[in-house]
Amino acid sequence: MAAERNADGVERRLPSDEARELLALTRDIARREIAPSAAEEEAAGRFPRELFALLSRSGLLGLPYDPRYGGGGQPYEVYLQVLEELAAARLTVGLGVSVHTLACHALARFGTDEQRAAHLPAMLGGGLLGAYCLSEPSAGSDAAALRTRAVRDGEDGDWVIDGTKAWITHGGIADFCTVMARTGGAGARGITAFLVPGDAPGLSAAPPERKMGMSGSPTAQLHFDGVRVPDARRLGAEGQGFALALDALDSGRLGIAACAVGLGQAALDEAVAYARERRQFGRPIADFQGLRFLLADMATRIEAGRALYLEAARLRDEGRPFGRCAAMAKLFCTDAVMQVTTDAVQVLGGYGYTADFPVERYLREAKMLQIVEGTNQIQRMVIARHLVGPESR
């Protein structure tokens, strides 16, 4: 496994020449196409759909999936480092790729051969964009309490879905949705997964939420009003949906961890560049020991987070249990980026508190990563359950 160091000093151990080429391609797209307009488009609340079309044409929207269906056939170790580079250029893009990958997971892992052949090529390389629909207004952390219901209707066994999903990334713009709906009784075993077209009759989106950050990434409620779905679009067995959802989230948490490290790296790079240029008391502020120690702590948090998410990815690639490590990576990396972006604002002082410098935006974006795809309190519950077993009742 050869090592390489990019222009920002990040050393990467990549398993193949193909992986090195993918990282080089990603950096080139990030530098030329994503980063230059990131601040302006986030301020305007504009979602960069054309960038996702470019990523799809470049083979970067289906990296961890089977090449037979248009995927890149790459290990998670490589996919996550690509994700990190995209998030460093603009979190809306990195997070969007992570959510799209999450939305493809149930079909790619649990779909039938016929379902994969029918839908995956367009999802992975055909320019489509996905959404993952689990949370609801009254079922966030307690996702097994969801109320959206799917019932059988007609001789063909179609399903009709009614209910509301909440906090849906790409809500209102996604071409397809992986939807968890209740088909049986209460609890986790009464939930089934469905692949729903984004333009299905009866499916509508509320106006996007007004968020602290990530203004370019639409987050909205989705309303299902008699949405009819053929049984051929049911993913897995009836009642298996919640297990499919949790399986996807183990991998999705690694995507969030990688995005957090990318955002943290961007904040560190900005802080280091500023510290070298900014002069006070007749010399660069980078000469002062207190600030040097602050930068050293920032860099250490980022490197530790990168090592942790890559360890979890390698466990996954080897087919070994990785859920506990994934929860640890999501917890550590997102807490780390919150501290790193806070410190980056401090390094820039008053300038860091203005929108003239990107660290202000990075700080607002970092907070979201501690919440999305399972709050960090949920990650602590997952880790503790692995250590000492389920809670007593």
Short mmCIF file of C-alpha atoms in Angstrom, two decimals:
data_model
loop_
_atom_site.label_atom_id
_atom_site.label_comp_id
_atom_site.label_asym_id
_atom_site.label_seq_id
_atom_site.Cartn_x
_atom_site.Cartn_y
_atom_site.Cartn_z
CA MET A 1 0.00 0.00 0.00
CA ALA A 2 1.71 3.18 -1.22
CA ALA A 3 1.46 6.49 0.60
CA GLU A 4 1.03 9.91 -0.96
CA ARG A 5 0.85 13.45 0.40
CA ASN A 6 -1.37 16.08 -1.18
CA ALA A 7 -0.76 19.81 -1.45
CA ASP A 8 -2.22 20.40 2.03
CA GLY A 9 0.13 17.91 3.64
CA VAL A 10 -2.46 15.15 4.14
CA GLU A 11 -0.78 11.77 3.82
CA ARG A 12 -2.98 9.03 2.40
CA ARG A 13 -2.29 5.31 2.21
CA LEU A 14 -4.17 4.11 -0.83
CA PRO A 15 -4.54 0.46 -1.85
CA SER A 16 -4.16 0.77 -5.64
CA ASP A 17 -3.16 2.95 -8.56
CA GLU A 18 -6.85 3.25 -9.42
CA ALA A 19 -7.53 4.67 -5.97
CA ARG A 20 -4.76 7.24 -6.40
CA GLU A 21 -6.23 8.26 -9.75
CA LEU A 22 -9.67 8.62 -8.17
CA LEU A 23 -8.30 10.87 -5.43
CA ALA A 24 -6.46 12.97 -8.01
CA LEU A 25 -9.63 13.30 -10.08
CA THR A 26 -11.63 14.25 -7.00
CA ARG A 27 -9.14 16.94 -5.98
CA ASP A 28 -9.16 18.36 -9.49
CA ILE A 29 -12.97 18.56 -9.56
CA ALA A 30 -13.00 20.01 -6.04
CA ARG A 31 -10.44 22.67 -6.93
CA ARG A 32 -11.85 23.67 -10.30
CA GLU A 33 -15.60 23.09 -10.01
CA ILE A 34 -16.69 23.02 -6.37
CA ALA A 35 -14.60 25.28 -4.13
CA PRO A 36 -14.63 28.51 -6.21
CA SER A 37 -18.40 29.02 -5.95
CA ALA A 38 -19.03 27.36 -2.57
CA ALA A 39 -19.34 30.50 -0.42
CA GLU A 40 -21.50 32.38 -2.93
CA GLU A 41 -23.86 29.48 -3.54
CA GLU A 42 -24.23 28.67 0.17
CA ALA A 43 -25.05 32.31 0.87
CA ALA A 44 -27.67 32.20 -1.89
CA GLY A 45 -29.06 28.85 -0.70
CA ARG A 46 -28.44 27.28 -4.10
CA PHE A 47 -28.17 23.51 -4.49
CA PRO A 48 -25.52 22.62 -7.10
CA ARG A 49 -27.40 19.96 -9.05
CA GLU A 50 -25.05 20.32 -12.03
CA LEU A 51 -22.11 19.29 -9.82
CA PHE A 52 -23.86 16.04 -8.94
CA ALA A 53 -24.38 15.39 -12.63
CA LEU A 54 -20.64 15.93 -13.12
CA LEU A 55 -19.81 13.59 -10.24
CA SER A 56 -22.13 10.97 -11.74
CA ARG A 57 -20.45 11.26 -15.16
CA SER A 58 -17.07 11.01 -13.44
CA GLY A 59 -18.02 7.77 -11.69
CA LEU A 60 -17.96 9.27 -8.19
CA LEU A 61 -21.61 8.73 -7.18
CA GLY A 62 -21.47 4.94 -6.90
CA LEU A 63 -17.94 4.22 -5.74
CA PRO A 64 -18.59 1.48 -3.13
CA TYR A 65 -21.08 -0.48 -5.25
CA ASP A 66 -20.88 -3.37 -7.72
CA PRO A 67 -19.45 -2.49 -11.16
CA ARG A 68 -22.04 -4.80 -12.74
CA TYR A 69 -24.63 -2.15 -11.98
CA GLY A 70 -22.56 0.93 -12.73
CA GLY A 71 -20.74 1.18 -9.41
CA GLY A 72 -17.05 1.82 -8.92
CA GLY A 73 -16.24 -1.38 -7.06
CA GLN A 74 -14.09 0.55 -4.58
CA PRO A 75 -13.54 -0.37 -0.92
CA TYR A 76 -15.05 1.91 1.67
CA GLU A 77 -11.52 2.95 2.62
CA VAL A 78 -11.22 4.67 -0.78
CA TYR A 79 -14.80 5.94 -1.05
CA LEU A 80 -14.57 7.72 2.31
CA GLN A 81 -11.36 9.50 1.39
CA VAL A 82 -13.02 10.74 -1.80
CA LEU A 83 -15.91 11.93 0.37
CA GLU A 84 -13.50 13.74 2.67
CA GLU A 85 -11.98 15.65 -0.25
CA LEU A 86 -15.43 16.66 -1.54
CA ALA A 87 -16.56 17.84 1.90
CA ALA A 88 -13.40 19.91 2.32
CA ALA A 89 -14.34 21.80 -0.84
CA ARG A 90 -18.02 22.17 0.10
CA LEU A 91 -19.92 20.25 2.74
CA THR A 92 -23.19 20.39 0.77
CA VAL A 93 -21.51 18.29 -1.93
CA GLY A 94 -19.78 15.84 0.39
CA LEU A 95 -22.88 15.32 2.51
CA GLY A 96 -25.02 15.01 -0.62
CA VAL A 97 -22.85 12.19 -1.96
CA SER A 98 -22.97 10.47 1.43
CA VAL A 99 -26.78 10.69 1.59
CA HIS A 100 -27.12 9.47 -2.00
CA THR A 101 -24.90 6.49 -1.16
CA LEU A 102 -27.05 5.81 1.91
CA ALA A 103 -30.21 5.93 -0.23
CA CYS A 104 -28.75 3.29 -2.59
CA HIS A 105 -27.68 0.94 0.21
CA ALA A 106 -30.84 -1.09 0.78
CA LEU A 107 -31.32 -1.87 -2.90
CA ALA A 108 -27.65 -2.65 -3.51
CA ARG A 109 -27.32 -4.91 -0.46
CA PHE A 110 -30.78 -6.47 -0.06
CA GLY A 111 -32.52 -6.07 -3.41
CA THR A 112 -33.09 -8.97 -5.77
CA ASP A 113 -30.98 -9.36 -8.89
CA GLU A 114 -33.95 -8.18 -10.94
CA GLN A 115 -34.41 -5.09 -8.77
CA ARG A 116 -30.72 -4.21 -8.94
CA ALA A 117 -30.61 -4.60 -12.71
CA ALA A 118 -33.74 -2.51 -13.14
CA HIS A 119 -32.82 0.44 -10.93
CA LEU A 120 -29.17 0.58 -9.81
CA PRO A 121 -27.52 1.63 -13.10
CA ALA A 122 -29.54 4.84 -13.25
CA MET A 123 -29.07 5.46 -9.52
CA LEU A 124 -25.30 4.95 -9.57
CA GLY A 125 -24.27 6.42 -12.89
CA GLY A 126 -27.32 7.88 -14.58
CA GLY A 127 -27.38 11.27 -12.93
CA LEU A 128 -30.14 10.45 -10.44
CA LEU A 129 -30.07 11.75 -6.87
CA GLY A 130 -31.45 9.89 -3.86
CA ALA A 131 -33.02 10.63 -0.48
CA TYR A 132 -33.23 8.46 2.63
CA CYS A 133 -36.59 8.62 4.42
CA LEU A 134 -36.58 7.26 7.96
CA SER A 135 -37.17 10.15 10.41
CA GLU A 136 -40.59 11.64 11.07
CA PRO A 137 -41.87 14.66 13.03
CA SER A 138 -42.52 12.45 16.07
CA ALA A 139 -39.93 9.75 15.37
CA GLY A 140 -36.36 11.05 15.23
CA SER A 141 -33.96 9.29 17.57
CA ASP A 142 -36.75 6.79 18.32
CA ALA A 143 -37.03 5.86 14.64
CA ALA A 144 -38.79 2.55 15.35
CA ALA A 145 -41.82 4.58 16.46
CA LEU A 146 -42.47 5.83 12.91
CA ARG A 147 -46.11 6.17 11.84
CA THR A 148 -45.99 6.40 8.04
CA ARG A 149 -48.04 3.42 6.92
CA ALA A 150 -48.10 1.24 3.81
CA VAL A 151 -51.10 -1.01 3.20
CA ARG A 152 -51.83 -3.56 0.50
CA ASP A 153 -54.36 -2.54 -2.12
CA GLY A 154 -55.62 -4.25 -5.26
CA GLU A 155 -55.20 -7.66 -6.83
CA ASP A 156 -51.63 -6.90 -7.92
CA GLY A 157 -50.53 -6.43 -4.33
CA ASP A 158 -49.60 -2.76 -4.71
CA TRP A 159 -48.82 -0.78 -1.58
CA VAL A 160 -50.35 2.59 -0.73
CA ILE A 161 -48.23 4.82 1.50
CA ASP A 162 -49.59 7.61 3.71
CA GLY A 163 -47.69 9.73 6.21
CA THR A 164 -45.00 12.36 6.64
CA LYS A 165 -41.23 12.09 6.71
CA ALA A 166 -39.08 14.83 8.29
CA TRP A 167 -35.54 16.18 8.04
CA ILE A 168 -35.05 14.67 4.59
CA THR A 169 -31.86 15.76 2.86
CA HIS A 170 -32.67 16.39 -0.83
CA GLY A 171 -36.36 16.52 0.10
CA GLY A 172 -38.25 17.88 -2.88
CA ILE A 173 -35.42 17.46 -5.40
CA ALA A 174 -34.55 13.74 -5.12
CA ASP A 175 -35.26 11.44 -8.05
CA PHE A 176 -35.86 8.45 -5.78
CA CYS A 177 -36.42 7.82 -2.09
CA THR A 178 -35.71 4.82 0.09
CA VAL A 179 -38.70 4.92 2.43
CA MET A 180 -39.35 3.07 5.69
CA ALA A 181 -43.06 2.56 6.36
CA ARG A 182 -45.12 0.56 8.80
CA THR A 183 -46.75 -2.50 7.27
CA GLY A 184 -47.38 -4.43 10.48
CA GLY A 185 -47.76 -3.87 14.19
CA ALA A 186 -45.94 -1.52 16.52
CA GLY A 187 -42.18 -1.60 16.91
CA ALA A 188 -39.20 -2.32 14.72
CA ARG A 189 -40.54 -5.60 13.29
CA GLY A 190 -43.54 -3.91 11.70
CA ILE A 191 -41.51 -1.78 9.27
CA THR A 192 -40.81 -2.44 5.58
CA ALA A 193 -38.57 -0.63 3.08
CA PHE A 194 -39.70 0.67 -0.33
CA LEU A 195 -38.02 2.32 -3.31
CA VAL A 196 -40.28 5.23 -4.28
CA PRO A 197 -39.82 7.42 -7.39
CA GLY A 198 -39.36 11.08 -6.59
CA ASP A 199 -42.17 12.04 -8.97
CA ALA A 200 -44.70 9.50 -7.69
CA PRO A 201 -48.29 10.86 -7.66
CA GLY A 202 -49.24 11.87 -4.14
CA LEU A 203 -45.65 12.60 -3.06
CA SER A 204 -45.01 16.27 -2.25
CA ALA A 205 -42.48 18.31 -0.32
CA ALA A 206 -42.92 21.10 2.20
CA PRO A 207 -40.79 24.26 1.83
CA PRO A 208 -37.17 23.59 2.87
CA GLU A 209 -36.28 24.13 6.51
CA ARG A 210 -34.51 27.39 7.36
CA LYS A 211 -31.29 26.12 8.91
CA MET A 212 -28.33 27.57 10.78
CA GLY A 213 -25.99 26.33 8.05
CA MET A 214 -25.95 24.12 4.96
CA SER A 215 -28.32 26.52 3.22
CA GLY A 216 -27.42 25.05 -0.16
CA SER A 217 -28.56 21.57 0.89
CA PRO A 218 -32.37 21.38 0.99
CA THR A 219 -33.86 19.67 4.05
CA ALA A 220 -37.63 19.25 3.93
CA GLN A 221 -40.61 17.23 5.05
CA LEU A 222 -42.02 14.80 2.50
CA HIS A 223 -45.77 14.10 2.49
CA PHE A 224 -47.11 10.78 1.23
CA ASP A 225 -50.78 11.04 0.32
CA GLY A 226 -51.93 7.76 -1.17
CA VAL A 227 -48.60 7.10 -2.92
CA ARG A 228 -49.00 3.82 -4.81
CA VAL A 229 -45.91 1.59 -5.01
CA PRO A 230 -45.77 -1.80 -6.78
CA ASP A 231 -44.71 -4.74 -4.65
CA ALA A 232 -41.74 -5.09 -7.03
CA ARG A 233 -40.36 -1.96 -5.35
CA ARG A 234 -40.46 -3.47 -1.87
CA LEU A 235 -36.89 -3.95 -0.63
CA GLY A 236 -36.26 -7.07 1.44
CA ALA A 237 -38.95 -9.00 3.23
CA GLU A 238 -41.98 -7.52 4.93
CA GLY A 239 -40.99 -6.45 8.43
CA GLN A 240 -37.28 -6.30 7.55
CA GLY A 241 -37.21 -2.57 6.89
CA PHE A 242 -35.88 -1.39 10.23
CA ALA A 243 -33.01 -3.88 10.11
CA LEU A 244 -32.20 -2.60 6.61
CA ALA A 245 -32.30 0.96 7.91
CA LEU A 246 -29.88 0.24 10.74
CA ASP A 247 -27.54 -1.66 8.41
CA ALA A 248 -27.43 1.38 6.13
CA LEU A 249 -26.85 3.77 9.02
CA ASP A 250 -23.75 1.89 10.19
CA SER A 251 -22.19 2.68 6.82
CA GLY A 252 -23.76 6.13 6.62
CA ARG A 253 -22.17 7.16 9.92
CA LEU A 254 -18.78 6.58 8.34
CA GLY A 255 -19.77 8.97 5.56
CA ILE A 256 -20.62 11.65 8.12
CA ALA A 257 -17.31 11.03 9.92
CA ALA A 258 -15.37 11.46 6.68
CA CYS A 259 -17.29 14.65 5.88
CA ALA A 260 -16.48 15.98 9.34
CA VAL A 261 -12.77 15.34 8.85
CA GLY A 262 -12.88 17.06 5.45
CA LEU A 263 -14.58 20.12 6.93
CA GLY A 264 -12.09 20.16 9.80
CA GLN A 265 -9.18 19.93 7.40
CA ALA A 266 -10.53 22.91 5.45
CA ALA A 267 -10.83 24.92 8.68
CA LEU A 268 -7.31 24.01 9.77
CA ASP A 269 -5.87 24.94 6.37
CA GLU A 270 -7.60 28.33 6.54
CA ALA A 271 -6.36 28.95 10.09
CA VAL A 272 -2.76 28.00 9.26
CA ALA A 273 -2.71 30.22 6.16
CA TYR A 274 -4.13 33.15 8.12
CA ALA A 275 -1.67 32.67 11.01
CA ARG A 276 1.26 32.78 8.62
CA GLU A 277 0.10 36.02 6.99
CA ARG A 278 -1.43 37.97 9.88
CA ARG A 279 1.15 40.13 11.68
CA GLN A 280 0.84 41.56 15.18
CA PHE A 281 3.53 43.04 17.42
CA GLY A 282 5.87 43.05 14.46
CA ARG A 283 5.74 39.37 13.52
CA PRO A 284 3.35 36.70 12.17
CA ILE A 285 0.92 35.47 14.80
CA ALA A 286 2.04 31.94 13.89
CA ASP A 287 5.22 32.74 15.85
CA PHE A 288 3.33 32.90 19.15
CA GLN A 289 3.47 29.71 21.18
CA GLY A 290 -0.14 29.89 22.39
CA LEU A 291 -1.44 29.96 18.84
CA ARG A 292 0.98 27.25 17.72
CA PHE A 293 -0.36 24.98 20.45
CA LEU A 294 -3.93 25.71 19.33
CA LEU A 295 -3.09 24.74 15.74
CA ALA A 296 -1.30 21.62 16.96
CA ASP A 297 -4.40 20.50 18.88
CA MET A 298 -6.58 21.13 15.83
CA ALA A 299 -4.30 19.06 13.61
CA THR A 300 -4.17 16.24 16.16
CA ARG A 301 -7.96 16.02 16.36
CA ILE A 302 -8.21 15.83 12.58
CA GLU A 303 -5.55 13.13 12.23
CA ALA A 304 -7.09 11.09 15.05
CA GLY A 305 -10.52 11.33 13.44
CA ARG A 306 -9.15 10.30 10.05
CA ALA A 307 -7.40 7.28 11.57
CA LEU A 308 -10.58 6.23 13.38
CA TYR A 309 -12.92 6.41 10.38
CA LEU A 310 -10.37 4.59 8.22
CA GLU A 311 -10.04 1.82 10.81
CA ALA A 312 -13.81 1.35 10.78
CA ALA A 313 -13.80 1.37 6.98
CA ARG A 314 -11.11 -1.32 6.85
CA LEU A 315 -13.11 -3.48 9.26
CA ARG A 316 -16.11 -3.09 6.95
CA ASP A 317 -14.05 -3.92 3.87
CA GLU A 318 -12.77 -7.08 5.55
CA GLY A 319 -16.32 -8.21 6.33
CA ARG A 320 -15.78 -7.85 10.08
CA PRO A 321 -18.20 -6.23 12.57
CA PHE A 322 -17.73 -2.47 12.40
CA GLY A 323 -20.88 -0.96 13.96
CA ARG A 324 -19.26 0.02 17.25
CA CYS A 325 -16.25 1.55 15.48
CA ALA A 326 -18.55 3.40 13.07
CA ALA A 327 -20.46 4.93 15.99
CA MET A 328 -17.16 5.91 17.61
CA ALA A 329 -15.95 7.48 14.37
CA LYS A 330 -19.15 9.48 13.92
CA LEU A 331 -19.05 10.62 17.54
CA PHE A 332 -15.38 11.53 17.67
CA CYS A 333 -15.06 13.13 14.23
CA THR A 334 -18.13 15.34 14.54
CA ASP A 335 -17.25 16.47 18.07
CA ALA A 336 -13.70 17.11 16.83
CA VAL A 337 -14.82 19.24 13.89
CA MET A 338 -17.03 21.31 16.19
CA GLN A 339 -13.96 22.11 18.31
CA VAL A 340 -11.68 22.60 15.31
CA THR A 341 -14.01 25.06 13.58
CA THR A 342 -14.55 26.95 16.84
CA ASP A 343 -10.78 27.24 17.24
CA ALA A 344 -10.38 28.31 13.61
CA VAL A 345 -12.73 31.23 14.23
CA GLN A 346 -10.64 32.12 17.29
CA VAL A 347 -7.42 32.09 15.27
CA LEU A 348 -8.91 34.60 12.83
CA GLY A 349 -10.31 36.73 15.67
CA GLY A 350 -12.83 39.34 14.57
CA TYR A 351 -12.33 38.40 10.93
CA GLY A 352 -13.32 34.84 11.73
CA TYR A 353 -16.71 36.05 12.91
CA THR A 354 -17.49 37.63 9.54
CA ALA A 355 -18.79 36.05 6.36
CA ASP A 356 -15.75 37.42 4.54
CA PHE A 357 -13.83 34.33 5.64
CA PRO A 358 -15.12 30.75 5.31
CA VAL A 359 -14.45 29.65 8.90
CA GLU A 360 -17.67 31.36 10.00
CA ARG A 361 -19.60 29.10 7.61
CA TYR A 362 -17.56 26.05 8.62
CA LEU A 363 -18.53 26.57 12.28
CA ARG A 364 -22.25 26.71 11.44
CA GLU A 365 -21.98 23.64 9.22
CA ALA A 366 -20.06 21.63 11.82
CA LYS A 367 -22.93 21.78 14.30
CA MET A 368 -25.22 19.92 11.92
CA LEU A 369 -22.81 16.98 11.76
CA GLN A 370 -23.28 16.30 15.48
CA ILE A 371 -27.01 15.81 14.83
CA VAL A 372 -27.52 14.18 11.42
CA GLU A 373 -27.82 10.37 11.02
CA GLY A 374 -28.11 9.79 14.74
CA THR A 375 -27.24 12.45 17.30
CA ASN A 376 -24.02 11.98 19.18
CA GLN A 377 -26.05 11.02 22.24
CA ILE A 378 -27.41 8.11 20.18
CA GLN A 379 -23.86 7.17 19.17
CA ARG A 380 -22.90 6.96 22.85
CA MET A 381 -25.88 4.68 23.45
CA VAL A 382 -24.79 2.44 20.57
CA ILE A 383 -21.21 2.25 21.85
CA ALA A 384 -22.32 1.52 25.42
CA ARG A 385 -24.66 -1.23 24.19
CA HIS A 386 -21.72 -2.92 22.50
CA LEU A 387 -19.71 -2.64 25.71
CA VAL A 388 -22.17 -3.67 28.41
CA GLY A 389 -25.27 -4.94 26.60
CA PRO A 390 -28.78 -3.44 26.31
CA GLU A 391 -30.25 -1.37 29.10
CA SER A 392 -32.24 -3.11 31.83
CA ARG A 393 -36.00 -2.62 31.69
#
